[in-house]
Amino acid sequence: MSETEVVSESYVPFRPGLLRFEGGRGVLVGGRCRGCGAVYFPAPEVCARCQGEDLDRVDLSGRGAVYTYTVVRQSTPEFRTPYVLVYVDFPEGVRVLGQLVGCEPEAVRVGMPVEVVFEEVAKDPQGRPVVGWRFQPAEEA
Amino acid sequence: MDVYVVGAGMTKFGKHPDRDAVDLAVEAVNEAIRDAGVDRRRIQAAYCGHVYGGMVLGQKVLARTGLAGIPLANVENACSSGATAIREGYLAIRAGEYDVVLAFGVEHLTTRFRGALTPGEEDLEGALGLTMPAVYAMRAVRHMTEFGTTREELAYVSVKNKRNASLNPYAQFQNPVTVEDVLNSRPIADPLRLLDCCPVSDGAAAVILASERVVGELGRSRAVRLAAASLRTGTVEVGLPSMAFEPLTRATAQDAYERAGVGPEDVDFAEVHDCFSIAEVLRVEGLGLYPVGEYPKRAARGEADIGGRLPINPSGGLLGKGHPLGATGVAQVVELVRQLRGEAGPRQIEGARVGLAHCRGGKAAGVEGAACTVLIATR
Ligand SMILES: [Zn+2]
């Protein structure tokens, strides 16, 4: 498993509360219901399954498997095509959407192991890097 | 209090660069009123479905159709906006509040969008690059993975609907296409291609609803009973559910079947929300009209054709007739009315007595779908 990319201190998160960095490593942060154990990403204010209002923050694993995918060939102007989108199933029982990088579009397949990487996905109005998550192929477990 | 559709009208769907949304809606409303043969002064309330039409679009239409002054609500529910507007009128009549109401839907989409619709950049998944074609492309990959559905079988859904559209003078597409045409069209989001996707359309549609109390004097012989108008919102997905099945469509349909006192086996034809070829598959299987996993193969054998075992989208659907968002759900009911009256011309389904209309639309991160409607009409 390759090292998750180190991100400088002066980044702006793509969305507040969904990712954090610790010791140079990034993690996706979801929520787990204290009442029924359901895991969400992102965490809702109230559990959809048991209506419990107490959810703990939970770090998602760095690895998951491709549930489904597509190669987007027409999109809105802010996205350069083509790009690969994947839904990734995590061991915590939660599914996360992201772009897949480091892989030829023709090589993507259902069930493929992937890992989370954090990269600059845009610049904010002040020119600071906006950091979000992407997926890249991982070695078979 | 039973509710009846006593008048129906629509514009031709397509690109209308020389007209605006109000103009299109005025045409549809006037056609529905004339079709019903109702005095305009008897219309007590109106509901207008649209998504991108801007503030008080419905009132602008009332001002030009001799209806200004009555209560009107503008309704937004993504692709289910028009069907939701009909449901608001249906509920008001059932509650005993009104006897005659107008419900219409309209969109001038060609001036708002080109290319792929998205959930919106404020939505988490929209910001990650998700487009609506990408959503359905990823569902198609799952249906192919789980059930062995082929690319050619999906293409046949578009072939069937564009052929039906060629029999419908109100449809945007007037020319049939072949499976090869679909497979050779421009790729949009693999495995979906341009002809797997509904077009960007302008158009309007309108219906007049009447109560049991007054339907006799308005002409019962051409009236169609609206037996159910059900609405659900998508639930938040917990865990790792299959993307090759639609619990939201299933839940909405079950509510409608119970209220109408019919089951899927009683349905003679259906207009379903085929925004993409794979979408028709998911709708039809979610509605229980065909067994889960089997629709693409059965449709490719002709079971869903006009004249087949259970025809789907005889009007041409969104793929063939077009998809002006707010107008779509109302236009589906226009088709139910024409079929159930026996006025559908070359695309008439012989002996049709029960028709179903299904819409769903919108996408928000974490939920299976935003809004879903199922309407059932009977003769
Ligand atoms: Zn819970």
CSV table of C-alpha atoms in Angstrom, one decimal, chain B residues 29-350:
chain,number,residue,atom,x,y,z
B,29,VAL,CA,-54.0,25.2,-20.8
B,30,ASN,CA,-56.3,26.5,-23.5
B,31,GLU,CA,-56.2,23.1,-25.3
B,32,ALA,CA,-57.1,21.3,-22.0
B,33,ILE,CA,-59.9,23.7,-21.3
B,34,ARG,CA,-61.4,23.3,-24.8
B,35,ASP,CA,-60.9,19.5,-24.6
B,36,ALA,CA,-62.9,19.5,-21.3
B,37,GLY,CA,-65.6,21.8,-22.7
B,38,VAL,CA,-65.6,23.5,-19.4
B,39,ASP,CA,-66.5,27.2,-18.8
B,40,ARG,CA,-63.4,28.9,-17.5
B,41,ARG,CA,-65.3,30.5,-14.7
B,42,ARG,CA,-65.8,27.0,-13.1
B,43,ILE,CA,-62.1,26.5,-12.6
B,44,GLN,CA,-61.6,27.1,-8.9
B,45,ALA,CA,-57.8,26.6,-8.4
B,46,ALA,CA,-54.6,25.9,-10.3
B,47,TYR,CA,-51.3,24.1,-9.7
B,48,CYS,CA,-48.3,24.8,-11.9
B,49,GLY,CA,-45.2,22.4,-12.0
B,50,HIS,CA,-41.9,23.8,-13.2
B,51,VAL,CA,-38.3,23.6,-12.2
B,52,TYR,CA,-36.4,26.5,-13.9
B,53,GLY,CA,-39.3,28.8,-14.9
B,54,GLY,CA,-38.6,31.4,-12.3
B,55,MET,CA,-40.8,33.2,-9.8
B,56,VAL,CA,-44.6,33.1,-10.2
B,57,LEU,CA,-44.6,31.5,-13.6
B,58,GLY,CA,-48.0,30.0,-13.0
B,59,GLN,CA,-49.6,33.4,-12.3
B,60,LYS,CA,-48.3,34.7,-15.7
B,61,VAL,CA,-50.1,31.9,-17.4
B,62,LEU,CA,-53.4,32.6,-15.5
B,63,ALA,CA,-53.2,36.3,-16.5
B,64,ARG,CA,-53.3,35.3,-20.2
B,65,THR,CA,-55.9,32.6,-20.0
B,66,GLY,CA,-58.8,34.4,-18.3
B,67,LEU,CA,-58.1,32.7,-15.0
B,68,ALA,CA,-56.4,35.3,-12.9
B,69,GLY,CA,-57.7,35.6,-9.3
B,70,ILE,CA,-58.1,32.0,-8.4
B,71,PRO,CA,-55.7,30.3,-5.9
B,72,LEU,CA,-52.5,29.0,-7.6
B,73,ALA,CA,-49.4,27.2,-6.2
B,74,ASN,CA,-46.2,26.8,-8.1
B,75,VAL,CA,-44.8,23.4,-7.4
B,76,GLU,CA,-41.2,22.2,-7.7
B,77,ASN,CA,-40.2,18.6,-7.3
B,78,ALA,CA,-37.6,18.1,-10.0
B,79,CYS,CA,-38.8,15.8,-12.8
B,80,SER,CA,-41.8,14.9,-10.7
B,81,SER,CA,-43.0,18.6,-10.6
B,82,GLY,CA,-45.8,18.2,-13.0
B,83,ALA,CA,-47.1,15.0,-11.5
B,84,THR,CA,-46.9,16.6,-8.0
B,85,ALA,CA,-49.0,19.5,-9.3
B,86,ILE,CA,-51.7,17.0,-10.5
B,87,ARG,CA,-51.5,15.3,-7.1
B,88,GLU,CA,-52.1,18.7,-5.3
B,89,GLY,CA,-55.2,19.2,-7.3
B,90,TYR,CA,-56.3,15.6,-6.8
B,91,LEU,CA,-55.9,16.0,-3.0
B,92,ALA,CA,-57.8,19.2,-2.9
B,93,ILE,CA,-60.8,17.7,-4.8
B,94,ARG,CA,-60.7,14.6,-2.5
B,95,ALA,CA,-60.7,16.9,0.5
B,96,GLY,CA,-64.0,18.4,-0.8
B,97,GLU,CA,-62.4,21.8,-1.2
B,98,TYR,CA,-62.9,22.2,-5.0
B,99,ASP,CA,-64.9,20.6,-7.8
B,100,VAL,CA,-62.8,21.7,-10.9
B,101,VAL,CA,-59.1,22.4,-10.9
B,102,LEU,CA,-56.4,23.0,-13.5
B,103,ALA,CA,-53.0,21.3,-13.2
B,104,PHE,CA,-50.2,22.1,-15.7
B,105,GLY,CA,-46.5,21.8,-16.1
B,106,VAL,CA,-44.1,23.6,-18.3
B,107,GLU,CA,-40.4,24.0,-19.0
B,108,HIS,CA,-38.3,26.0,-21.5
B,109,LEU,CA,-35.2,23.9,-21.0
B,110,THR,CA,-33.3,24.7,-24.1
B,111,THR,CA,-32.6,28.2,-22.8
B,112,ARG,CA,-31.4,26.9,-19.5
B,113,PHE,CA,-29.2,23.9,-20.4
B,114,ARG,CA,-27.1,22.2,-23.0
B,115,GLY,CA,-25.7,18.8,-22.4
B,116,ALA,CA,-25.7,16.9,-19.2
B,117,LEU,CA,-27.9,17.8,-16.2
B,118,THR,CA,-26.2,17.6,-12.8
B,119,PRO,CA,-27.4,17.4,-9.2
B,120,GLY,CA,-26.0,21.0,-8.8
B,121,GLU,CA,-22.6,22.1,-7.7
B,122,GLU,CA,-23.8,22.7,-4.1
B,123,ASP,CA,-24.5,19.0,-3.9
B,124,LEU,CA,-21.6,17.0,-2.6
B,125,GLU,CA,-21.7,14.4,-5.4
B,126,GLY,CA,-22.3,17.1,-8.0
B,127,ALA,CA,-19.1,18.8,-6.8
B,128,LEU,CA,-17.3,15.5,-7.3
B,129,GLY,CA,-18.2,15.4,-11.0
B,130,LEU,CA,-21.4,13.4,-10.9
B,131,THR,CA,-23.8,14.1,-13.8
B,132,MET,CA,-27.2,12.5,-14.2
B,133,PRO,CA,-26.0,10.4,-17.2
B,134,ALA,CA,-23.1,9.2,-14.9
B,135,VAL,CA,-25.6,8.1,-12.2
B,136,TYR,CA,-27.5,6.0,-14.7
B,137,ALA,CA,-24.4,4.7,-16.4
B,138,MET,CA,-23.2,3.3,-13.0
B,139,ARG,CA,-26.6,1.7,-12.5
B,140,ALA,CA,-26.4,0.2,-15.9
B,141,VAL,CA,-23.0,-1.3,-15.1
B,142,ARG,CA,-24.6,-2.9,-12.0
B,143,HIS,CA,-27.7,-4.2,-13.9
B,144,MET,CA,-25.3,-5.7,-16.5
B,145,THR,CA,-23.1,-7.2,-13.7
B,146,GLU,CA,-26.0,-8.7,-11.7
B,147,PHE,CA,-28.3,-9.9,-14.4
B,148,GLY,CA,-26.2,-10.3,-17.5
B,149,THR,CA,-28.1,-7.5,-19.3
B,150,THR,CA,-26.4,-6.7,-22.6
B,151,ARG,CA,-25.6,-3.4,-24.3
B,152,GLU,CA,-27.8,-4.3,-27.2
B,153,GLU,CA,-30.8,-5.0,-24.9
B,154,LEU,CA,-30.5,-1.5,-23.4
B,155,ALA,CA,-30.3,0.0,-26.9
B,156,TYR,CA,-33.6,-1.7,-27.8
B,157,VAL,CA,-35.4,0.4,-25.1
B,158,SER,CA,-34.4,3.6,-27.1
B,159,VAL,CA,-35.3,1.9,-30.4
B,160,LYS,CA,-38.8,1.0,-29.1
B,161,ASN,CA,-39.5,4.4,-27.6
B,162,LYS,CA,-38.3,6.4,-30.6
B,163,ARG,CA,-40.4,4.2,-32.8
B,164,ASN,CA,-43.4,4.9,-30.6
B,165,ALA,CA,-42.6,8.6,-30.8
B,166,SER,CA,-42.7,8.5,-34.6
B,167,LEU,CA,-46.4,7.6,-34.2
B,168,ASN,CA,-47.0,10.6,-31.9
B,169,PRO,CA,-47.3,14.0,-33.6
B,170,TYR,CA,-46.6,15.7,-30.2
B,171,ALA,CA,-43.2,14.0,-29.8
B,172,GLN,CA,-39.8,15.7,-30.3
B,173,PHE,CA,-38.4,12.7,-32.3
B,174,GLN,CA,-40.3,11.8,-35.4
B,175,ASN,CA,-37.8,9.3,-36.9
B,176,PRO,CA,-37.1,5.7,-35.8
B,177,VAL,CA,-33.6,4.6,-35.0
B,178,THR,CA,-31.8,1.2,-35.0
B,179,VAL,CA,-29.8,-0.6,-32.4
B,180,GLU,CA,-26.7,0.2,-34.5
B,181,ASP,CA,-27.6,3.9,-34.5
B,182,VAL,CA,-27.7,3.8,-30.6
B,183,LEU,CA,-24.4,1.9,-30.3
B,184,ASN,CA,-22.7,4.2,-32.8
B,185,SER,CA,-23.9,7.5,-31.2
B,186,ARG,CA,-21.5,9.7,-29.3
B,187,PRO,CA,-20.4,8.3,-25.9
B,188,ILE,CA,-21.7,10.3,-22.9
B,189,ALA,CA,-20.9,8.3,-19.8
B,190,ASP,CA,-19.8,4.7,-20.5
B,191,PRO,CA,-21.7,2.5,-21.3
B,192,LEU,CA,-24.4,5.1,-22.2
B,193,ARG,CA,-24.4,6.9,-25.5
B,194,LEU,CA,-26.3,9.9,-26.8
B,195,LEU,CA,-29.3,7.9,-28.0
B,196,ASP,CA,-29.6,6.3,-24.6
B,197,CYS,CA,-30.3,9.7,-23.1
B,198,CYS,CA,-33.5,11.8,-23.3
B,199,PRO,CA,-33.1,15.1,-25.2
B,200,VAL,CA,-33.3,18.6,-23.8
B,201,SER,CA,-36.8,19.8,-24.5
B,202,ASP,CA,-39.3,22.7,-24.3
B,203,GLY,CA,-43.0,22.0,-23.8
B,204,ALA,CA,-46.1,22.3,-21.7
B,205,ALA,CA,-49.0,20.0,-20.8
B,206,ALA,CA,-52.2,20.6,-18.9
B,207,VAL,CA,-55.2,18.7,-17.4
B,208,ILE,CA,-58.5,19.6,-16.0
B,209,LEU,CA,-59.6,17.6,-12.9
B,210,ALA,CA,-63.2,17.3,-11.7
B,211,SER,CA,-64.9,15.8,-8.8
B,212,GLU,CA,-67.4,13.0,-8.8
B,213,ARG,CA,-70.0,15.6,-8.0
B,214,VAL,CA,-69.7,17.5,-11.3
B,215,VAL,CA,-68.2,15.0,-13.7
B,216,GLY,CA,-71.7,14.0,-15.0
B,217,GLU,CA,-72.5,17.5,-16.3
B,218,LEU,CA,-69.0,17.9,-17.8
B,219,GLY,CA,-69.3,14.7,-19.8
B,220,ARG,CA,-68.7,11.4,-18.1
B,221,SER,CA,-68.2,9.4,-21.3
B,222,ARG,CA,-64.8,11.0,-22.1
B,223,ALA,CA,-63.7,11.3,-18.4
B,224,VAL,CA,-61.0,9.1,-17.0
B,225,ARG,CA,-60.9,8.3,-13.3
B,226,LEU,CA,-57.7,9.2,-11.5
B,227,ALA,CA,-57.6,6.2,-9.1
B,228,ALA,CA,-54.4,7.0,-7.3
B,229,ALA,CA,-51.8,9.8,-7.1
B,230,SER,CA,-49.0,8.7,-4.8
B,231,LEU,CA,-45.8,10.6,-3.8
B,232,ARG,CA,-42.7,9.5,-1.9
B,233,THR,CA,-39.3,10.9,-1.2
B,234,GLY,CA,-36.2,8.9,-1.4
B,235,THR,CA,-34.9,7.5,1.9
B,236,VAL,CA,-31.3,7.9,3.0
B,237,GLU,CA,-29.3,4.8,2.0
B,238,VAL,CA,-27.8,2.9,4.9
B,239,GLY,CA,-25.2,0.2,4.2
B,240,LEU,CA,-24.5,-1.0,0.7
B,241,PRO,CA,-27.8,-1.4,-1.2
B,242,SER,CA,-28.0,-2.6,-4.8
B,243,MET,CA,-28.0,0.2,-7.4
B,244,ALA,CA,-29.7,-2.2,-9.8
B,245,PHE,CA,-33.1,-1.9,-8.1
B,246,GLU,CA,-35.2,1.1,-6.9
B,247,PRO,CA,-36.9,0.8,-3.5
B,248,LEU,CA,-38.3,4.3,-4.0
B,249,THR,CA,-40.2,3.3,-7.1
B,250,ARG,CA,-41.4,0.1,-5.4
B,251,ALA,CA,-42.6,2.0,-2.3
B,252,THR,CA,-44.5,4.6,-4.3
B,253,ALA,CA,-46.0,2.0,-6.5
B,254,GLN,CA,-47.2,-0.1,-3.6
B,255,ASP,CA,-49.0,2.9,-2.1
B,256,ALA,CA,-50.6,3.7,-5.5
B,257,TYR,CA,-51.7,0.0,-6.1
B,258,GLU,CA,-53.3,-0.1,-2.6
B,259,ARG,CA,-55.2,3.2,-3.1
B,260,ALA,CA,-56.4,2.3,-6.6
B,261,GLY,CA,-57.4,-1.3,-5.6
B,262,VAL,CA,-55.4,-2.7,-8.5
B,263,GLY,CA,-52.2,-4.7,-8.8
B,264,PRO,CA,-49.4,-4.6,-11.4
B,265,GLU,CA,-51.1,-7.6,-13.1
B,266,ASP,CA,-54.1,-5.3,-13.9
B,267,VAL,CA,-52.0,-2.6,-15.6
B,268,ASP,CA,-52.6,-2.5,-19.4
B,269,PHE,CA,-49.8,0.0,-20.2
B,270,ALA,CA,-47.5,2.4,-18.5
B,271,GLU,CA,-45.7,5.6,-19.1
B,272,VAL,CA,-42.5,5.5,-17.0
B,273,HIS,CA,-39.7,7.9,-16.4
B,274,ASP,CA,-37.2,6.7,-19.1
B,275,CYS,CA,-34.7,9.6,-18.8
B,276,PHE,CA,-32.2,7.0,-19.9
B,277,SER,CA,-32.6,3.6,-21.5
B,278,ILE,CA,-31.5,1.9,-18.2
B,279,ALA,CA,-33.9,4.1,-16.3
B,280,GLU,CA,-36.9,2.5,-18.0
B,281,VAL,CA,-35.5,-0.9,-16.9
B,282,LEU,CA,-35.2,0.2,-13.3
B,283,ARG,CA,-38.7,1.8,-13.3
B,284,VAL,CA,-40.5,-1.1,-14.9
B,285,GLU,CA,-38.9,-3.6,-12.5
B,286,GLY,CA,-39.4,-1.4,-9.5
B,287,LEU,CA,-43.1,-1.0,-10.4
B,288,GLY,CA,-43.4,-4.8,-10.4
B,289,LEU,CA,-44.6,-4.8,-14.1
B,290,TYR,CA,-41.9,-7.2,-15.1
B,291,PRO,CA,-39.7,-9.5,-13.0
B,292,VAL,CA,-36.6,-8.0,-11.5
B,293,GLY,CA,-33.6,-8.5,-13.9
B,294,GLU,CA,-35.7,-9.7,-16.8
B,295,TYR,CA,-37.1,-6.6,-18.4
B,296,PRO,CA,-34.3,-5.9,-20.9
B,297,LYS,CA,-34.5,-9.4,-22.3
B,298,ARG,CA,-38.3,-9.4,-22.5
B,299,ALA,CA,-38.4,-5.9,-24.0
B,300,ALA,CA,-35.9,-7.0,-26.7
B,301,ARG,CA,-38.3,-9.8,-27.6
B,302,GLY,CA,-41.1,-7.3,-28.1
B,303,GLU,CA,-43.1,-7.8,-24.9
B,304,ALA,CA,-43.1,-4.0,-24.2
B,305,ASP,CA,-44.0,-2.9,-27.8
B,306,ILE,CA,-47.4,-1.5,-28.7
B,307,GLY,CA,-49.3,-4.7,-29.3
B,308,GLY,CA,-47.0,-6.6,-26.9
B,309,ARG,CA,-47.8,-8.3,-23.6
B,310,LEU,CA,-47.5,-5.1,-21.6
B,311,PRO,CA,-46.6,-1.9,-23.6
B,312,ILE,CA,-44.3,0.6,-21.9
B,313,ASN,CA,-44.1,4.2,-23.0
B,314,PRO,CA,-46.5,4.1,-26.0
B,315,SER,CA,-46.2,7.9,-26.3
B,316,GLY,CA,-42.5,7.6,-27.0
B,317,GLY,CA,-41.6,8.3,-23.4
B,318,LEU,CA,-38.9,10.8,-22.4
B,319,LEU,CA,-36.5,9.2,-24.9
B,320,GLY,CA,-38.8,9.8,-27.8
B,321,LYS,CA,-41.3,12.4,-26.9
B,322,GLY,CA,-38.9,14.6,-25.0
B,323,HIS,CA,-38.4,15.7,-21.4
B,324,PRO,CA,-39.3,19.3,-20.6
B,325,LEU,CA,-39.0,18.6,-16.8
B,326,GLY,CA,-42.0,20.3,-15.3
B,327,ALA,CA,-44.3,19.2,-18.2
B,328,THR,CA,-43.2,15.6,-18.3
B,329,GLY,CA,-45.5,14.2,-15.6
B,330,VAL,CA,-48.5,16.0,-16.9
B,331,ALA,CA,-47.8,14.9,-20.5
B,332,GLN,CA,-47.8,11.3,-19.2
B,333,VAL,CA,-51.3,11.8,-17.9
B,334,VAL,CA,-52.3,13.3,-21.3
B,335,GLU,CA,-51.2,10.0,-22.8
B,336,LEU,CA,-53.1,8.0,-20.3
B,337,VAL,CA,-56.2,10.0,-21.1
B,338,ARG,CA,-55.8,9.6,-24.9
B,339,GLN,CA,-55.1,5.8,-24.6
B,340,LEU,CA,-58.0,5.2,-22.2
B,341,ARG,CA,-60.4,7.2,-24.3
B,342,GLY,CA,-59.3,5.2,-27.4
B,343,GLU,CA,-58.0,8.5,-29.0
B,344,ALA,CA,-54.3,7.5,-29.5
B,345,GLY,CA,-54.5,6.8,-33.2
B,346,PRO,CA,-51.8,4.6,-34.7
B,347,ARG,CA,-50.3,4.0,-31.2
B,348,GLN,CA,-53.6,2.9,-29.6
B,349,ILE,CA,-53.4,0.0,-27.2
B,350,GLU,CA,-56.5,-2.0,-27.9
